Short mmCIF file of N, CA and C in Angstrom, two decimals:
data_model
loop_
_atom_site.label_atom_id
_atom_site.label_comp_id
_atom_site.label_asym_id
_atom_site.label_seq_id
_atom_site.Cartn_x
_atom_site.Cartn_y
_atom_site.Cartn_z
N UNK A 1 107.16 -19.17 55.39
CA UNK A 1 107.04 -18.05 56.28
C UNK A 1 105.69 -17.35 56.11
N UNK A 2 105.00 -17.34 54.89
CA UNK A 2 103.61 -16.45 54.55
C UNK A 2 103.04 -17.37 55.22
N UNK A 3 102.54 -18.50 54.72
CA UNK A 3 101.87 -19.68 55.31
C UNK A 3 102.08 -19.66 56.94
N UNK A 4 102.74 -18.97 57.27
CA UNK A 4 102.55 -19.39 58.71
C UNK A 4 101.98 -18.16 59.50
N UNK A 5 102.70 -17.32 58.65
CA UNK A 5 101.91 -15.98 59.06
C UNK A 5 101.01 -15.65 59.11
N UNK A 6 99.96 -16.48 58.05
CA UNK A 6 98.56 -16.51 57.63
C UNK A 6 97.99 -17.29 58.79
N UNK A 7 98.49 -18.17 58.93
CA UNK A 7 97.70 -19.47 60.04
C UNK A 7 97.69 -18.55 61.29
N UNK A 8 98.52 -17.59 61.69
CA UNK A 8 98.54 -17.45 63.20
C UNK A 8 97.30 -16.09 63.12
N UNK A 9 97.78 -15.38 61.93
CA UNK A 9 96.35 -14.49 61.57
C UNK A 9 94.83 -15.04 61.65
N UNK A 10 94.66 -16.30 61.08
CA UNK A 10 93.47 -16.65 60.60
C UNK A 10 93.36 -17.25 62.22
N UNK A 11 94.01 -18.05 63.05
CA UNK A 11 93.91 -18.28 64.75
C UNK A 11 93.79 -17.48 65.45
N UNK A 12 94.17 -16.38 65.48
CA UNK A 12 94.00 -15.05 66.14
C UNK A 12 92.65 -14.40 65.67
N UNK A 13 92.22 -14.41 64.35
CA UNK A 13 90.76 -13.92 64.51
C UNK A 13 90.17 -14.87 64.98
N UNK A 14 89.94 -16.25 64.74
CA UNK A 14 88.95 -16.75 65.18
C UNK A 14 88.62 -16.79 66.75
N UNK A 15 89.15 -16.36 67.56
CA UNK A 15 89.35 -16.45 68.86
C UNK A 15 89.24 -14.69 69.23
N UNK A 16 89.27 -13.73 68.26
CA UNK A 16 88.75 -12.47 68.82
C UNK A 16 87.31 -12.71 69.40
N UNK A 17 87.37 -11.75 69.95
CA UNK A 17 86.70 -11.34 71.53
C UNK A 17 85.54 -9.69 71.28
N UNK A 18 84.74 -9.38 71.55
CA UNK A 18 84.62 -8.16 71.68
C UNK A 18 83.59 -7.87 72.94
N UNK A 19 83.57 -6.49 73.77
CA UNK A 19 82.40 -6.29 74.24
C UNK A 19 81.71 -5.03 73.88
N UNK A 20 80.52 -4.79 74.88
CA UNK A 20 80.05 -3.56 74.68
C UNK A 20 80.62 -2.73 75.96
N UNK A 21 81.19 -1.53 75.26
CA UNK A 21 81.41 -0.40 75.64
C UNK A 21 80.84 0.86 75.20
N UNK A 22 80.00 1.03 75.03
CA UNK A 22 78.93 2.25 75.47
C UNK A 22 77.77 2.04 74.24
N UNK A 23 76.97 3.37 74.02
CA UNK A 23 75.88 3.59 73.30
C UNK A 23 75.92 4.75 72.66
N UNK A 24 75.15 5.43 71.34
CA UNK A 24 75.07 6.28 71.16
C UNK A 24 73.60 6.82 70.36
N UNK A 25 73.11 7.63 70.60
CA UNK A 25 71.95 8.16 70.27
C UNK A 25 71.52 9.38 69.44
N UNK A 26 70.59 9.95 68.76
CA UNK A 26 70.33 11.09 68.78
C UNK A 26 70.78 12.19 69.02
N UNK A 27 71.37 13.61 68.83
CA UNK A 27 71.85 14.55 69.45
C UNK A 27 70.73 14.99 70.07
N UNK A 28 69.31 15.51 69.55
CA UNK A 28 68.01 16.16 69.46
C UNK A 28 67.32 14.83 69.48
N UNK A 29 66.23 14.73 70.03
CA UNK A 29 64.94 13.67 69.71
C UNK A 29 64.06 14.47 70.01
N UNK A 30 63.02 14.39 68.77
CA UNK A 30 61.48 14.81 68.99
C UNK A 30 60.62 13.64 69.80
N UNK A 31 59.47 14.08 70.62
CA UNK A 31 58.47 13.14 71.34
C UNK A 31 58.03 12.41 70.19
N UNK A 32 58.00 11.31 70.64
CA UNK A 32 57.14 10.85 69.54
C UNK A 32 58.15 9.89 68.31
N UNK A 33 59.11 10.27 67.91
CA UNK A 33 60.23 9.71 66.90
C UNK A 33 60.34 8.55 67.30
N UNK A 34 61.10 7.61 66.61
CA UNK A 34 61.39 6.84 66.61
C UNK A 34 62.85 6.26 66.12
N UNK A 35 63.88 6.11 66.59
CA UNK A 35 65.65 5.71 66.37
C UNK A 35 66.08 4.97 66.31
N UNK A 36 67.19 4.57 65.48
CA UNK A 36 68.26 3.71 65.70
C UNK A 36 69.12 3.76 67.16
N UNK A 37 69.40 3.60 68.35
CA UNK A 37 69.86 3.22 69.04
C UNK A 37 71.27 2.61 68.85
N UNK A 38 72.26 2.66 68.76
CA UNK A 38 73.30 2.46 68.59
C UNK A 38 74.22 1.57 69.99
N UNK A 39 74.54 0.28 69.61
CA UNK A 39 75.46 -0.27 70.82
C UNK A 39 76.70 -0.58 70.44
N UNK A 40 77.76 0.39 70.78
CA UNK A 40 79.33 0.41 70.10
C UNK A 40 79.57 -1.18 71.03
N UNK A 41 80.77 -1.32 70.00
CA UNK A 41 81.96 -2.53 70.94
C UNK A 41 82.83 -2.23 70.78
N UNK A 42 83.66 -3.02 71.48
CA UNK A 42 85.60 -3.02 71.29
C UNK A 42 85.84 -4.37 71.76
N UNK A 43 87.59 -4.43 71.01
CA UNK A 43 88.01 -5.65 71.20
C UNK A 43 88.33 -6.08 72.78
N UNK A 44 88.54 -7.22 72.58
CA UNK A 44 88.16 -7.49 74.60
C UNK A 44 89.10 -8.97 74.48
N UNK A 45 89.89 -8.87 75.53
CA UNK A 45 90.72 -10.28 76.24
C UNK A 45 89.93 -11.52 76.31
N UNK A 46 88.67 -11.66 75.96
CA UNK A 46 87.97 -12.88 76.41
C UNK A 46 86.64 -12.75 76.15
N UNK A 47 85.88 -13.81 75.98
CA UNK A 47 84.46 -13.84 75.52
C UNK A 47 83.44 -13.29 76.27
N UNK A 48 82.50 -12.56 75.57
CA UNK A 48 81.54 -12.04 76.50
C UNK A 48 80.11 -12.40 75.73
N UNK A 49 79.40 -12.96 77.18
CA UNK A 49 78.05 -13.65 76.15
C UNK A 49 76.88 -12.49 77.13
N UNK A 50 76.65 -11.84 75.64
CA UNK A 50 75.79 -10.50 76.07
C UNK A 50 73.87 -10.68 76.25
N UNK A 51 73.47 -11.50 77.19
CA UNK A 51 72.49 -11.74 77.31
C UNK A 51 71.34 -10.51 76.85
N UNK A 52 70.83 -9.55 77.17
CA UNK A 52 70.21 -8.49 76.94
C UNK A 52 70.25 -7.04 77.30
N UNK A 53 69.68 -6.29 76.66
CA UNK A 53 69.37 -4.82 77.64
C UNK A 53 68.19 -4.22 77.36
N UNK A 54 68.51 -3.23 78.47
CA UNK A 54 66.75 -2.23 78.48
C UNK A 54 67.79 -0.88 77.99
N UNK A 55 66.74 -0.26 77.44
CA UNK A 55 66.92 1.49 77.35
C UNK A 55 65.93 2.26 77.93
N UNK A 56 66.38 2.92 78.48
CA UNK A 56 65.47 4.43 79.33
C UNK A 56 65.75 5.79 79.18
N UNK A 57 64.73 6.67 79.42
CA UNK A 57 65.04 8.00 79.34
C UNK A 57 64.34 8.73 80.62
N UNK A 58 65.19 9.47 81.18
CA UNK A 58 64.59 10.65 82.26
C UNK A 58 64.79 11.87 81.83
N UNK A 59 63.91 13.01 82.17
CA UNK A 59 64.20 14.57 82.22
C UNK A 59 65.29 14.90 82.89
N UNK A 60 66.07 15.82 82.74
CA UNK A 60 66.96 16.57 83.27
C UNK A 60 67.96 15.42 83.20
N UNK A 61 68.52 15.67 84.46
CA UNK A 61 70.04 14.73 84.68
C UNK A 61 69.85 12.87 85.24
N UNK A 62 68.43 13.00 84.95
CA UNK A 62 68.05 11.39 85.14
C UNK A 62 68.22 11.40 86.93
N UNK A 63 68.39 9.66 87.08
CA UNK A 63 68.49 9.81 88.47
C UNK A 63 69.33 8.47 88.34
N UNK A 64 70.26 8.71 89.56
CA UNK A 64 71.72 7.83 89.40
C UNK A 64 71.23 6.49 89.57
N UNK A 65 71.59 5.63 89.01
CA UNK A 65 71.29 4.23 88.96
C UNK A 65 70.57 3.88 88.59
N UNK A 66 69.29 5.06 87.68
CA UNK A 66 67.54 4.43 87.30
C UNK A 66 68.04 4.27 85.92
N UNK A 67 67.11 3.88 85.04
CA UNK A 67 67.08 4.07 83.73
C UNK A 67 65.79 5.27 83.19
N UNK A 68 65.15 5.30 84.34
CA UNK A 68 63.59 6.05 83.98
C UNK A 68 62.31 5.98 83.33
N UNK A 69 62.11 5.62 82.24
CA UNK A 69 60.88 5.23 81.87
C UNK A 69 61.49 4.20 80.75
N UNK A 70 61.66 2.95 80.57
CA UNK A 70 61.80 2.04 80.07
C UNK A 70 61.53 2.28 78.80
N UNK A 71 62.01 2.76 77.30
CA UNK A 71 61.62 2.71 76.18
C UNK A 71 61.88 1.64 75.29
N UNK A 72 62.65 0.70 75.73
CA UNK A 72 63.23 -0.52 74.68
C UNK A 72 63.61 -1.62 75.28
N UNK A 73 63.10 -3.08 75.33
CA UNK A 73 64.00 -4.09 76.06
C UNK A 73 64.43 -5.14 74.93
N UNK A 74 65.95 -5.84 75.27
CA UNK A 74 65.90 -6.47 73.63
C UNK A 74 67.02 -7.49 74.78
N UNK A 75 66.71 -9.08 74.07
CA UNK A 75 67.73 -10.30 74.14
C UNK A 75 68.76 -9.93 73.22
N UNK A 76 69.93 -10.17 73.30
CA UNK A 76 71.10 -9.97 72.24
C UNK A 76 71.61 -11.49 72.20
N UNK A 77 71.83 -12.17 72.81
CA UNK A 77 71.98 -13.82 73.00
C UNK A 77 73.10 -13.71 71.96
N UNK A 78 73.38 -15.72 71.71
CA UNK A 78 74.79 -15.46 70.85
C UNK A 78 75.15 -14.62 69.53
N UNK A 79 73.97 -14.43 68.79
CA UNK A 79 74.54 -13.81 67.64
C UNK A 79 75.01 -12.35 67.31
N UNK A 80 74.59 -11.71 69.03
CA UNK A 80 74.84 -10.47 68.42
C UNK A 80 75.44 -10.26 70.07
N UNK A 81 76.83 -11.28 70.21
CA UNK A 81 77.80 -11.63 71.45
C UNK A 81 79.23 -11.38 70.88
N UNK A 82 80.43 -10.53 71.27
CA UNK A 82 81.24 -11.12 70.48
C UNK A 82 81.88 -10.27 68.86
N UNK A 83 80.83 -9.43 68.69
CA UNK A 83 80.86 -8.53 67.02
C UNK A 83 81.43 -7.16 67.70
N UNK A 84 82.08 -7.35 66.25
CA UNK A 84 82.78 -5.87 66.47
C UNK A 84 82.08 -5.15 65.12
N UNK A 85 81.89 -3.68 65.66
CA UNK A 85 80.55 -3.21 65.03
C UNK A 85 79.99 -2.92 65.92
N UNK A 86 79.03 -1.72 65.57
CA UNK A 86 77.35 -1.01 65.89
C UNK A 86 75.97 -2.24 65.92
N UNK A 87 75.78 -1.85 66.77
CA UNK A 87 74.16 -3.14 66.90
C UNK A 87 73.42 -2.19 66.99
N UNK A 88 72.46 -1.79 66.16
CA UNK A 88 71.23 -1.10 66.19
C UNK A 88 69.81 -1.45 66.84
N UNK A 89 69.52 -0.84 67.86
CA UNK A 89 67.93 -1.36 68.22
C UNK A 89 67.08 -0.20 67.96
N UNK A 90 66.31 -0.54 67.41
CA UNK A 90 64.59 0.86 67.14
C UNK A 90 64.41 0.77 68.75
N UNK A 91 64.36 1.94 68.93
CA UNK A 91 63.44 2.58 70.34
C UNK A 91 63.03 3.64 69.88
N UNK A 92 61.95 3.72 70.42
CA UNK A 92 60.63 5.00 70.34
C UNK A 92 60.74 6.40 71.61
N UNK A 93 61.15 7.49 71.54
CA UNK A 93 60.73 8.45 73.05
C UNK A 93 59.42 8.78 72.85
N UNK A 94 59.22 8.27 74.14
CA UNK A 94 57.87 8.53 74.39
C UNK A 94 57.00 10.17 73.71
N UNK A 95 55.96 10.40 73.90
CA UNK A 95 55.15 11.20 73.37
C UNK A 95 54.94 12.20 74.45
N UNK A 96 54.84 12.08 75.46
CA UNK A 96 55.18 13.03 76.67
C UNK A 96 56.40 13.16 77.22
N UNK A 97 57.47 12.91 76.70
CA UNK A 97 58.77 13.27 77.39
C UNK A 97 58.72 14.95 77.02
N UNK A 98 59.03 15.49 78.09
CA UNK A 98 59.18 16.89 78.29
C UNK A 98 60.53 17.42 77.45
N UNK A 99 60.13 18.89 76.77
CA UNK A 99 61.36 19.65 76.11
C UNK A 99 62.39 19.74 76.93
N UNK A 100 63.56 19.94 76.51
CA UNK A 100 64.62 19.88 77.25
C UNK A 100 65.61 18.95 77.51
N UNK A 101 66.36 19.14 78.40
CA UNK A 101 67.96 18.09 78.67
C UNK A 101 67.17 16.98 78.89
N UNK A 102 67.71 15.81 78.73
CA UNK A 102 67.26 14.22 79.18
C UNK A 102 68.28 13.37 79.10
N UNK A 103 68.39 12.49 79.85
CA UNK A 103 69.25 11.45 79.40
C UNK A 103 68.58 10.16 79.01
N UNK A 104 69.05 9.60 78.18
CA UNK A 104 69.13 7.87 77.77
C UNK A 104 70.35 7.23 78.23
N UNK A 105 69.34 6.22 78.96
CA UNK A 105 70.79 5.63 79.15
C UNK A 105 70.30 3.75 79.07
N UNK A 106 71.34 3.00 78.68
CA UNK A 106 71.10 1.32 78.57
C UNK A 106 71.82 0.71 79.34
N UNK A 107 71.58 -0.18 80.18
CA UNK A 107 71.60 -1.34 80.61
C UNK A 107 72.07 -2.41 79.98
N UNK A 108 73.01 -3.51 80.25
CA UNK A 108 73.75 -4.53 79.63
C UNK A 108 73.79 -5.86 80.45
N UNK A 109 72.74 -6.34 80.29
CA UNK A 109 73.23 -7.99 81.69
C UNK A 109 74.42 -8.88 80.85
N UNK A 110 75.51 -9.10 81.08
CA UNK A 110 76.16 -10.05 79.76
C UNK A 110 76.83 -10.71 81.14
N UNK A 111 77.51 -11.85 80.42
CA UNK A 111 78.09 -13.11 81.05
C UNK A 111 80.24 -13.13 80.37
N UNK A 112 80.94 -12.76 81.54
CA UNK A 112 81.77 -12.73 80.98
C UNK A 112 82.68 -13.71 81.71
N UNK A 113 83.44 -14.16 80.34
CA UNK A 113 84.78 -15.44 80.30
C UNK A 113 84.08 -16.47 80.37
N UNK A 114 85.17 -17.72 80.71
CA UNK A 114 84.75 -19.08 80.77
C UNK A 114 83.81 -19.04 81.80
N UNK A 115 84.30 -18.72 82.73
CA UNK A 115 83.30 -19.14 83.98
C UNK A 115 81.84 -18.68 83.99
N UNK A 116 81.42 -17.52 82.99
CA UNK A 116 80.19 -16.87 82.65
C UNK A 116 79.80 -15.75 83.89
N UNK A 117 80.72 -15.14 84.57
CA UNK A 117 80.47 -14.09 85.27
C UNK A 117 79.78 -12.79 85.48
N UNK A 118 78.81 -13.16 85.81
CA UNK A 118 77.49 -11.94 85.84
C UNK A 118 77.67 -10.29 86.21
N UNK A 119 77.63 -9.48 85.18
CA UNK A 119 77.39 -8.59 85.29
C UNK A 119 76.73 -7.52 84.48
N UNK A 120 76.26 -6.76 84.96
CA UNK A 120 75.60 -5.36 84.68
C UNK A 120 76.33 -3.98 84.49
N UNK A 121 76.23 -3.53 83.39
CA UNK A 121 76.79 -2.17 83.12
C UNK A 121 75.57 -1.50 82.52
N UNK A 122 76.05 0.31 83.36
CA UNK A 122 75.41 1.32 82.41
C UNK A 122 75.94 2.10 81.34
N UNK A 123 75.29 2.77 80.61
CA UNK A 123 75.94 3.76 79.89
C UNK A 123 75.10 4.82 79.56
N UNK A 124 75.36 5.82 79.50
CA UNK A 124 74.40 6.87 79.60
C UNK A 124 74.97 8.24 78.45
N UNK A 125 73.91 8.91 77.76
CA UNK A 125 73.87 9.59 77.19
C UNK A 125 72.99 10.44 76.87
N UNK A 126 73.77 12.49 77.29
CA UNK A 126 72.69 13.26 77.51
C UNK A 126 72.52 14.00 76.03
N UNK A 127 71.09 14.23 76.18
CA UNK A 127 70.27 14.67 75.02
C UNK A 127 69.29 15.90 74.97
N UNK A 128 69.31 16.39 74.10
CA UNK A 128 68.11 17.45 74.33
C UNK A 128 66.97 16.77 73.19
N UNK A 129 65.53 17.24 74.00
CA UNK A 129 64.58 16.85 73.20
C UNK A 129 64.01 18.11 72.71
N UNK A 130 63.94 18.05 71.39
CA UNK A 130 63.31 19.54 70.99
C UNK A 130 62.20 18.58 69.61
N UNK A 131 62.32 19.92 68.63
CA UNK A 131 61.36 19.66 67.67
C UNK A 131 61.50 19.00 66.70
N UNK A 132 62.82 18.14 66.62
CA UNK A 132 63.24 17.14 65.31
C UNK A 132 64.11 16.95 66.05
N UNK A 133 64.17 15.33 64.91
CA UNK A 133 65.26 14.17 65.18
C UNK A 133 66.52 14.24 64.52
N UNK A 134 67.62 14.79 65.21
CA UNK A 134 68.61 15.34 64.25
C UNK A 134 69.30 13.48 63.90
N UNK A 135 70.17 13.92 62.91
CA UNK A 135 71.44 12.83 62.27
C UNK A 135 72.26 13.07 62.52
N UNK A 136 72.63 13.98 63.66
CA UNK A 136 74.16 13.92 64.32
C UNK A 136 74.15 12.88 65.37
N UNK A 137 74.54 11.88 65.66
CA UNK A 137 74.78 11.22 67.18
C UNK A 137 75.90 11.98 67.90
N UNK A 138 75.15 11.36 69.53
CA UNK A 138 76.03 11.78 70.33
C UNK A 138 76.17 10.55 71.49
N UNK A 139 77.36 10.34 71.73
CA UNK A 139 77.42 8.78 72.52
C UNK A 139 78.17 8.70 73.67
N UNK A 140 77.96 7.92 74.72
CA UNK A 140 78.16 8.07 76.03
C UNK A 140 79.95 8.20 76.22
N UNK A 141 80.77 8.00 75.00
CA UNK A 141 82.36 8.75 75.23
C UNK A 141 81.99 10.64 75.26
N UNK A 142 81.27 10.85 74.78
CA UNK A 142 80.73 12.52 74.77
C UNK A 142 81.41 13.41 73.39
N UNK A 143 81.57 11.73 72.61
CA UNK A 143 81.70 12.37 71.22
C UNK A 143 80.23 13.00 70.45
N UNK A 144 80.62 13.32 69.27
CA UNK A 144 79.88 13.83 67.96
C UNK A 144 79.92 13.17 66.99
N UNK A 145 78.84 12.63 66.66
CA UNK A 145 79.44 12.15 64.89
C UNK A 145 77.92 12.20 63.79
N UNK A 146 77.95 11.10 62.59
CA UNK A 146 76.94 11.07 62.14
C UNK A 146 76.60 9.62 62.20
#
């Protein structure tokens, strides 16, 4: 009975699944800093092969569907397809991004299930830019953490 219980455990992970469901960033970013970028996952019905993304930031409330000034583009390809866990990318805000509200938001091209079905998601997360880079994150569910 253990033995079997084990086998259907150890079959069941190997066949977990995860995707990306959102991002999280900075609460505060200074111009100029430089971050960890944060790409959450969760478990998911089926394979998702997460080709790449961009990150952007606009002033104020951004603009619907842009990303705004491109600060980060990164391949994620198979090895970082699939993990459950935080994926960290360094992105830089620019040196002229203006004080005040901004959003970041990333972009996701990934390929999902057998058939490899193309799509694009955003996720977005608003920020204030002031005079330091705080260690609180704040992430596109509109939690708080560290």
């Amino acid at each position: 009975m253990q033995i079997t219980t084990l086998l259907i455990a150890a079959a069941t992970a190997a066949v977990a699944s995860a995707r990306i469901d959102g991002i999280a960033v900075p609460q505060t970013i200074k111009p100029g800093d430089g971050f960890n970028a944060r790409i959450l996952t969760e478990n998911y019905i089926q394979s998702v092969y997460d080709v790449a993304t961009a990150f952007g930031v606009a002033p104020g409330s951004g603009f619907e569907g842009s990303l705004g000034t491109v600060i980060g583009s990164f391949y994620l390809g198979p090895e970082q397809s699939n993990v459950l866990g935080n994926i960290t990318k360094w992105v830089t805000l620019p040196n002229n991004t203006p004080a005040g509200k901004a959003v970041i938001s990333a972009s996701f091209f990934s390929l999902y299930g057998a058939g490899a079905a193309p799509t694009i998601e955003t996720h977005n997360v608003t920020i204030t830019v002031g005079d330091s880079t705080s260690t609180t994150y704040v992430s596109s569910f509109g939690g708080v953490g560290s």
